[in-house]
Structures are given as C-alpha cells and as structure tokens.
mmCIF file of C-alpha atoms in Angstrom:
data_model
loop_
_atom_site.group_PDB
_atom_site.id
_atom_site.type_symbol
_atom_site.label_atom_id
_atom_site.label_comp_id
_atom_site.label_asym_id
_atom_site.label_seq_id
_atom_site.Cartn_x
_atom_site.Cartn_y
_atom_site.Cartn_z
ATOM 1 C CA GLN A 21 55.552 163.608 163.764
ATOM 2 C CA LYS A 22 58.218 161.381 165.219
ATOM 3 C CA GLU A 23 61.207 160.666 163.056
ATOM 4 C CA VAL A 24 61.872 157.178 164.414
ATOM 5 C CA GLU A 25 59.344 154.719 165.810
ATOM 6 C CA GLN A 26 60.048 151.657 167.922
ATOM 7 C CA ASN A 27 57.853 149.257 169.811
ATOM 8 C CA SER A 28 58.596 150.129 173.425
ATOM 9 C CA GLY A 29 58.033 146.567 174.592
ATOM 10 C CA PRO A 30 58.860 145.153 176.985
ATOM 11 C CA LEU A 31 60.058 142.197 174.969
ATOM 12 C CA SER A 32 60.866 139.004 176.819
ATOM 13 C CA VAL A 33 62.628 136.018 175.289
ATOM 14 C CA PRO A 34 64.080 132.860 176.834
ATOM 15 C CA GLU A 35 67.815 132.376 176.921
ATOM 16 C CA GLY A 36 69.101 130.956 173.654
ATOM 17 C CA ALA A 37 66.207 132.277 171.581
ATOM 18 C CA ILE A 38 66.273 134.905 168.836
ATOM 19 C CA ALA A 39 65.241 138.427 169.839
ATOM 20 C CA SER A 40 63.826 140.594 167.053
ATOM 21 C CA LEU A 41 63.706 144.364 167.412
ATOM 22 C CA ASN A 42 62.073 146.635 164.866
ATOM 23 C CA CYS A 43 62.227 150.281 163.882
ATOM 24 C CA THR A 44 60.624 152.478 161.235
ATOM 25 C CA TYR A 45 61.654 155.957 160.166
ATOM 26 C CA SER A 46 59.901 158.744 158.336
ATOM 27 C CA ASP A 47 62.566 160.550 156.295
ATOM 28 C CA ARG A 48 63.325 158.811 152.992
ATOM 29 C CA GLY A 49 66.495 160.860 152.714
ATOM 30 C CA SER A 50 68.057 159.150 155.724
ATOM 31 C CA GLN A 51 71.315 157.437 154.846
ATOM 32 C CA SER A 52 72.745 155.939 158.017
ATOM 33 C CA PHE A 53 71.164 153.690 160.604
ATOM 34 C CA PHE A 54 72.385 152.537 163.980
ATOM 35 C CA TRP A 55 71.485 150.351 166.919
ATOM 36 C CA TYR A 56 72.568 151.328 170.408
ATOM 37 C CA ARG A 57 72.293 149.290 173.581
ATOM 38 C CA GLN A 58 71.668 151.048 176.875
ATOM 39 C CA TYR A 59 71.920 149.326 180.206
ATOM 40 C CA SER A 60 70.014 150.846 183.089
ATOM 41 C CA GLY A 61 71.888 153.858 184.446
ATOM 42 C CA LYS A 62 74.461 153.784 181.655
ATOM 43 C CA SER A 63 74.994 155.656 178.411
ATOM 44 C CA PRO A 64 73.994 154.384 174.956
ATOM 45 C CA GLU A 65 76.617 152.113 173.434
ATOM 46 C CA LEU A 66 76.882 151.601 169.684
ATOM 47 C CA ILE A 67 76.483 147.960 168.666
ATOM 48 C CA MET A 68 75.658 148.050 164.959
ATOM 49 C CA SER A 69 75.682 150.455 162.034
ATOM 50 C CA ILE A 70 74.198 149.814 158.590
ATOM 51 C CA TYR A 71 74.299 152.003 155.520
ATOM 52 C CA SER A 72 72.937 149.945 152.627
ATOM 53 C CA ASN A 73 69.975 147.673 151.991
ATOM 54 C CA GLY A 74 70.282 144.112 153.147
ATOM 55 C CA ASP A 75 71.770 142.348 156.119
ATOM 56 C CA LYS A 76 74.883 143.055 158.131
ATOM 57 C CA GLU A 77 76.118 140.493 160.598
ATOM 58 C CA ASP A 78 78.461 140.966 163.553
ATOM 59 C CA GLY A 79 78.762 137.994 165.852
ATOM 60 C CA ARG A 80 75.340 137.237 167.327
ATOM 61 C CA PHE A 81 73.884 140.475 165.966
ATOM 62 C CA THR A 82 72.339 141.015 162.530
ATOM 63 C CA ALA A 83 71.037 144.361 161.355
ATOM 64 C CA GLN A 84 68.605 144.472 158.450
ATOM 65 C CA LEU A 85 67.762 147.531 156.382
ATOM 66 C CA ASN A 86 64.971 148.024 153.861
ATOM 67 C CA LYS A 87 65.000 151.604 152.601
ATOM 68 C CA ALA A 88 61.954 151.106 150.372
ATOM 69 C CA SER A 89 59.897 150.149 153.414
ATOM 70 C CA GLN A 90 61.804 152.567 155.697
ATOM 71 C CA TYR A 91 62.420 149.742 158.076
ATOM 72 C CA VAL A 92 65.391 148.698 160.181
ATOM 73 C CA SER A 93 65.611 145.668 162.401
ATOM 74 C CA LEU A 94 68.041 144.007 164.779
ATOM 75 C CA LEU A 95 68.195 140.289 165.388
ATOM 76 C CA ILE A 96 70.023 138.897 168.389
ATOM 77 C CA ARG A 97 70.740 135.189 168.085
ATOM 78 C CA ASP A 98 71.385 132.906 171.060
ATOM 79 C CA SER A 99 70.142 135.610 173.427
ATOM 80 C CA GLN A 100 71.937 135.817 176.757
ATOM 81 C CA PRO A 101 70.801 137.351 180.060
ATOM 82 C CA SER A 102 73.550 139.941 179.548
ATOM 83 C CA ASP A 103 71.638 141.154 176.466
ATOM 84 C CA SER A 104 68.885 142.447 178.742
ATOM 85 C CA ALA A 105 68.854 146.183 178.106
ATOM 86 C CA THR A 106 67.049 148.906 176.188
ATOM 87 C CA TYR A 107 67.846 148.997 172.473
ATOM 88 C CA LEU A 108 67.711 152.345 170.717
ATOM 89 C CA CYS A 109 67.320 152.726 166.982
ATOM 90 C CA ALA A 110 68.985 155.831 165.530
ATOM 91 C CA VAL A 111 68.762 157.386 162.095
ATOM 92 C CA ASN A 112 71.183 159.941 160.722
ATOM 93 C CA THR A 113 69.600 162.568 158.488
ATOM 94 C CA GLY A 114 71.641 165.579 157.448
ATOM 95 C CA ASN A 115 74.244 164.833 160.130
ATOM 96 C CA GLN A 116 71.593 164.885 162.864
ATOM 97 C CA PHE A 117 70.834 161.744 164.833
ATOM 98 C CA TYR A 118 67.213 160.961 165.559
ATOM 99 C CA PHE A 119 66.525 158.323 168.183
ATOM 100 C CA GLY A 120 63.557 156.111 168.836
ATOM 101 C CA THR A 121 62.276 155.782 172.379
ATOM 102 C CA GLY A 122 63.851 152.342 172.703
ATOM 103 C CA THR A 123 62.690 148.759 173.153
ATOM 104 C CA SER A 124 63.247 147.114 176.513
ATOM 105 C CA LEU A 125 64.509 143.539 176.157
ATOM 106 C CA THR A 126 64.608 140.979 178.938
ATOM 107 C CA VAL A 127 66.293 137.619 178.371
ATOM 108 C CA ILE A 128 64.971 135.052 180.827
ATOM 109 C CA PRO A 129 67.491 132.434 182.047
ATOM 110 C CA ASP B 4 91.333 157.665 172.958
ATOM 111 C CA ALA B 5 89.501 158.084 176.255
ATOM 112 C CA GLY B 6 86.170 158.618 174.538
ATOM 113 C CA VAL B 7 83.759 161.436 175.221
ATOM 114 C CA ILE B 8 84.296 162.809 178.706
ATOM 115 C CA GLN B 9 81.580 164.558 180.666
ATOM 116 C CA SER B 10 81.651 166.220 184.053
ATOM 117 C CA PRO B 11 80.292 166.170 186.605
ATOM 118 C CA ARG B 12 78.750 162.690 186.654
ATOM 119 C CA HIS B 13 76.157 163.750 189.199
ATOM 120 C CA GLU B 14 74.867 167.173 190.110
ATOM 121 C CA VAL B 15 72.338 168.061 192.768
ATOM 122 C CA THR B 16 71.360 171.689 192.961
ATOM 123 C CA GLU B 17 68.637 173.879 194.359
ATOM 124 C CA MET B 18 66.009 175.473 192.195
ATOM 125 C CA GLY B 19 67.163 178.825 190.884
ATOM 126 C CA GLN B 20 70.844 177.986 190.882
ATOM 127 C CA GLU B 21 73.055 178.002 187.809
ATOM 128 C CA VAL B 22 74.248 174.641 186.537
ATOM 129 C CA THR B 23 77.109 174.090 184.084
ATOM 130 C CA LEU B 24 77.690 170.755 182.405
ATOM 131 C CA ARG B 25 80.933 170.076 180.596
ATOM 132 C CA CYS B 26 81.974 167.883 177.688
ATOM 133 C CA LYS B 27 85.208 166.944 175.970
ATOM 134 C CA PRO B 28 84.553 165.265 172.602
ATOM 135 C CA ILE B 29 86.704 162.633 170.954
ATOM 136 C CA SER B 30 89.678 164.264 169.278
ATOM 137 C CA GLY B 31 89.118 164.783 165.559
ATOM 138 C CA HIS B 32 85.349 164.604 165.732
ATOM 139 C CA ASP B 33 83.740 167.555 163.991
ATOM 140 C CA TYR B 34 80.251 167.157 165.436
ATOM 141 C CA LEU B 35 79.152 167.529 169.028
ATOM 142 C CA PHE B 36 75.622 166.866 170.293
ATOM 143 C CA TRP B 37 73.889 167.591 173.586
ATOM 144 C CA TYR B 38 70.968 165.322 174.485
ATOM 145 C CA ARG B 39 68.607 165.127 177.427
ATOM 146 C CA GLN B 40 67.068 161.816 178.455
ATOM 147 C CA THR B 41 63.996 161.308 180.590
ATOM 148 C CA MET B 42 61.681 158.355 181.042
ATOM 149 C CA MET B 43 58.795 160.278 179.560
ATOM 150 C CA ARG B 44 60.456 161.763 176.471
ATOM 151 C CA GLY B 45 63.417 159.517 175.792
ATOM 152 C CA LEU B 46 66.509 161.035 174.157
ATOM 153 C CA GLU B 47 65.923 164.593 173.018
ATOM 154 C CA LEU B 48 68.443 166.515 170.942
ATOM 155 C CA LEU B 49 69.016 169.915 172.505
ATOM 156 C CA ILE B 50 71.680 171.404 170.253
ATOM 157 C CA TYR B 51 74.506 170.333 167.995
ATOM 158 C CA PHE B 52 77.711 171.917 166.775
ATOM 159 C CA ASN B 53 79.771 171.438 163.638
ATOM 160 C CA ASN B 54 83.370 172.635 163.853
ATOM 161 C CA ASN B 55 82.513 174.568 167.023
ATOM 162 C CA VAL B 56 79.617 176.432 165.379
ATOM 163 C CA PRO B 57 76.062 175.856 166.666
ATOM 164 C CA ILE B 58 74.015 174.489 163.793
ATOM 165 C CA ASP B 59 70.635 173.714 165.288
ATOM 166 C CA ASP B 60 69.460 174.778 168.738
ATOM 167 C CA SER B 61 65.771 174.269 168.103
ATOM 168 C CA GLY B 62 65.675 171.585 170.779
ATOM 169 C CA MET B 63 66.774 173.909 173.572
ATOM 170 C CA PRO B 64 63.703 174.097 175.824
ATOM 171 C CA GLU B 65 63.834 177.806 176.580
ATOM 172 C CA ASP B 66 66.109 180.757 177.143
ATOM 173 C CA ARG B 67 67.262 179.346 180.448
ATOM 174 C CA PHE B 68 69.401 176.911 178.460
ATOM 175 C CA SER B 69 72.547 177.953 176.622
ATOM 176 C CA ALA B 70 75.446 176.063 175.088
ATOM 177 C CA LYS B 71 78.883 177.049 173.914
ATOM 178 C CA MET B 72 81.799 175.414 172.190
ATOM 179 C CA PRO B 73 84.783 177.749 172.492
ATOM 180 C CA ASN B 74 87.174 175.267 170.895
ATOM 181 C CA ALA B 75 87.263 171.819 169.346
ATOM 182 C CA SER B 76 87.917 170.051 172.628
ATOM 183 C CA PHE B 77 85.407 171.623 175.007
ATOM 184 C CA SER B 78 81.718 172.422 175.237
ATOM 185 C CA THR B 79 79.405 173.570 178.011
ATOM 186 C CA LEU B 80 75.681 173.409 178.578
ATOM 187 C CA LYS B 81 74.398 175.942 181.066
ATOM 188 C CA ILE B 82 71.037 176.166 182.768
ATOM 189 C CA GLN B 83 70.240 179.418 184.537
ATOM 190 C CA PRO B 84 68.076 179.454 186.573
ATOM 191 C CA SER B 85 67.516 175.738 187.056
ATOM 192 C CA GLU B 86 64.068 174.285 187.766
ATOM 193 C CA PRO B 87 62.951 170.869 189.096
ATOM 194 C CA ARG B 88 61.608 169.932 185.639
ATOM 195 C CA ASP B 89 65.167 170.156 184.313
ATOM 196 C CA SER B 90 66.036 167.023 186.286
ATOM 197 C CA ALA B 91 67.230 164.456 183.755
ATOM 198 C CA VAL B 92 70.339 162.763 182.425
ATOM 199 C CA TYR B 93 72.251 164.970 180.019
ATOM 200 C CA PHE B 94 74.440 163.286 177.437
ATOM 201 C CA CYS B 95 77.100 164.689 175.205
ATOM 202 C CA ALA B 96 78.006 162.787 172.038
ATOM 203 C CA SER B 97 80.496 163.354 169.249
ATOM 204 C CA SER B 98 80.792 162.124 165.686
ATOM 205 C CA PRO B 99 83.332 162.402 162.884
ATOM 206 C CA GLY B 100 80.490 163.475 160.589
ATOM 207 C CA GLY B 101 79.624 162.224 157.131
ATOM 208 C CA GLY B 102 76.752 160.200 158.514
ATOM 209 C CA THR B 103 78.966 157.985 160.644
ATOM 210 C CA GLU B 104 78.470 156.868 164.213
ATOM 211 C CA ALA B 105 78.031 159.030 167.288
ATOM 212 C CA PHE B 106 79.697 158.097 170.559
ATOM 213 C CA PHE B 107 78.273 159.052 173.901
ATOM 214 C CA GLY B 108 79.824 160.248 177.106
ATOM 215 C CA GLN B 109 78.850 158.736 180.439
ATOM 216 C CA GLY B 110 76.256 161.430 181.059
ATOM 217 C CA THR B 111 75.507 163.862 183.853
ATOM 218 C CA ARG B 112 72.603 163.029 186.126
ATOM 219 C CA LEU B 113 71.089 166.345 187.163
ATOM 220 C CA THR B 114 68.703 166.654 190.072
ATOM 221 C CA VAL B 115 67.149 170.022 190.816
ATOM 222 C CA VAL B 116 65.413 170.179 194.194
#
C-alpha cells in the first residue's frame, strides 16, 4: 500500500487562475508534510512545509493540512507559466520521507 | 552553505561495470537519504543514514547495490555490476532530522548501456 497518494494529472490552468493540488497519506502517525516543486530535468525543490492543522501561507502558495482526514493540499494563486512543473507531496514518518508520484501542472499563458 | 553536492552529474557506463555515486550532505545534517527516480516508479527511497549509521536499507533493489557513509560529510552509492535497468536519476538528500525538511542534491543521471 502506498504511503502517499497524489492525482498524477496532468492539471492545466490558465494564467492568473488558482491551481489546486491534493494529496492523501495513510499513516496517522505522520507529523510533517511538505510540498516540493520539480522542473523537468532538475531536482526537487522545497516550497512549503506544514506541521499543524490549518492553513499556512507563503506568498502565492497556501498549504492546507487536515490530519483527521489525512489530507494535504497546495493552492497556487495567480498561477504563472513559471509554475509549470511537477509538484511532489512528501510526508515525514519516523524521520523517513515518503513521496507521492507527483502532479504535473501546466499553466497556460 | 553550498547545499547537497553530488557527483558525477552524468554517468554513462557499460553493463557489468562498477558505478560509484558520491554525495556530500549539508553540514550539520544528521540524516542522509539516497533516492532513485524513474518515470515508472517515481521517487524511491533506497537507503537512509542517521549519524553515519545505515538505518533502513530495505529499498535497496538487490545485493548489487551498496551504500556507505564513512563520515558525516561523505556518502557513496555503489552498483556492481551495473545493468541497463539501473538507468535512472539518483538523488541524495539530507535533513537536520526531527521531522524537518529534506534538501536534495542536483542528482546523478545514470545510463547503463
């Protein structure tokens, strides 16, 4: 059974719209949650971390965590073509990081 | 800090040859992870170390793969003998621990022909 599930997409949104990316995880003991962005041919880059229930905002990015539902999401407001990438959800359980397979996002100018 | 440093960036080798990938973690990070990424399987954890000690190597595909961390600033992943199905991007990542973030190196793209 996979630890972390993501919709693989692809997800396409017009420039300026809100992109919504979702992730579920299986281990209720997980304490830390992360979103990474990976451009084609590059390494994963950390963009958001969230540790407690609720919302966390950083610029155009908002991470949302609901531990009761075992659900993490990432909202990207005012999407830009430069946001086009694969977004990886990661969950830390017992100091191990489990990654989803990623959601491919394309922002259309 | 320069971040996690991996070498080489690209490696092309013939089937049967030994391949050694290298990683220098961020100074002060107690955890080091080796991942393999392919289109089919995504990011797979191969092995991770805590304070230079291997903690979980259950992701290592088979005995052809081995990893070492002789000190806090250096780790190697060795494949011997290499096979075409080992072709992938191999990432090293490090973390301070305590459930905090992991930071990735630039990766090594391995092609076995």
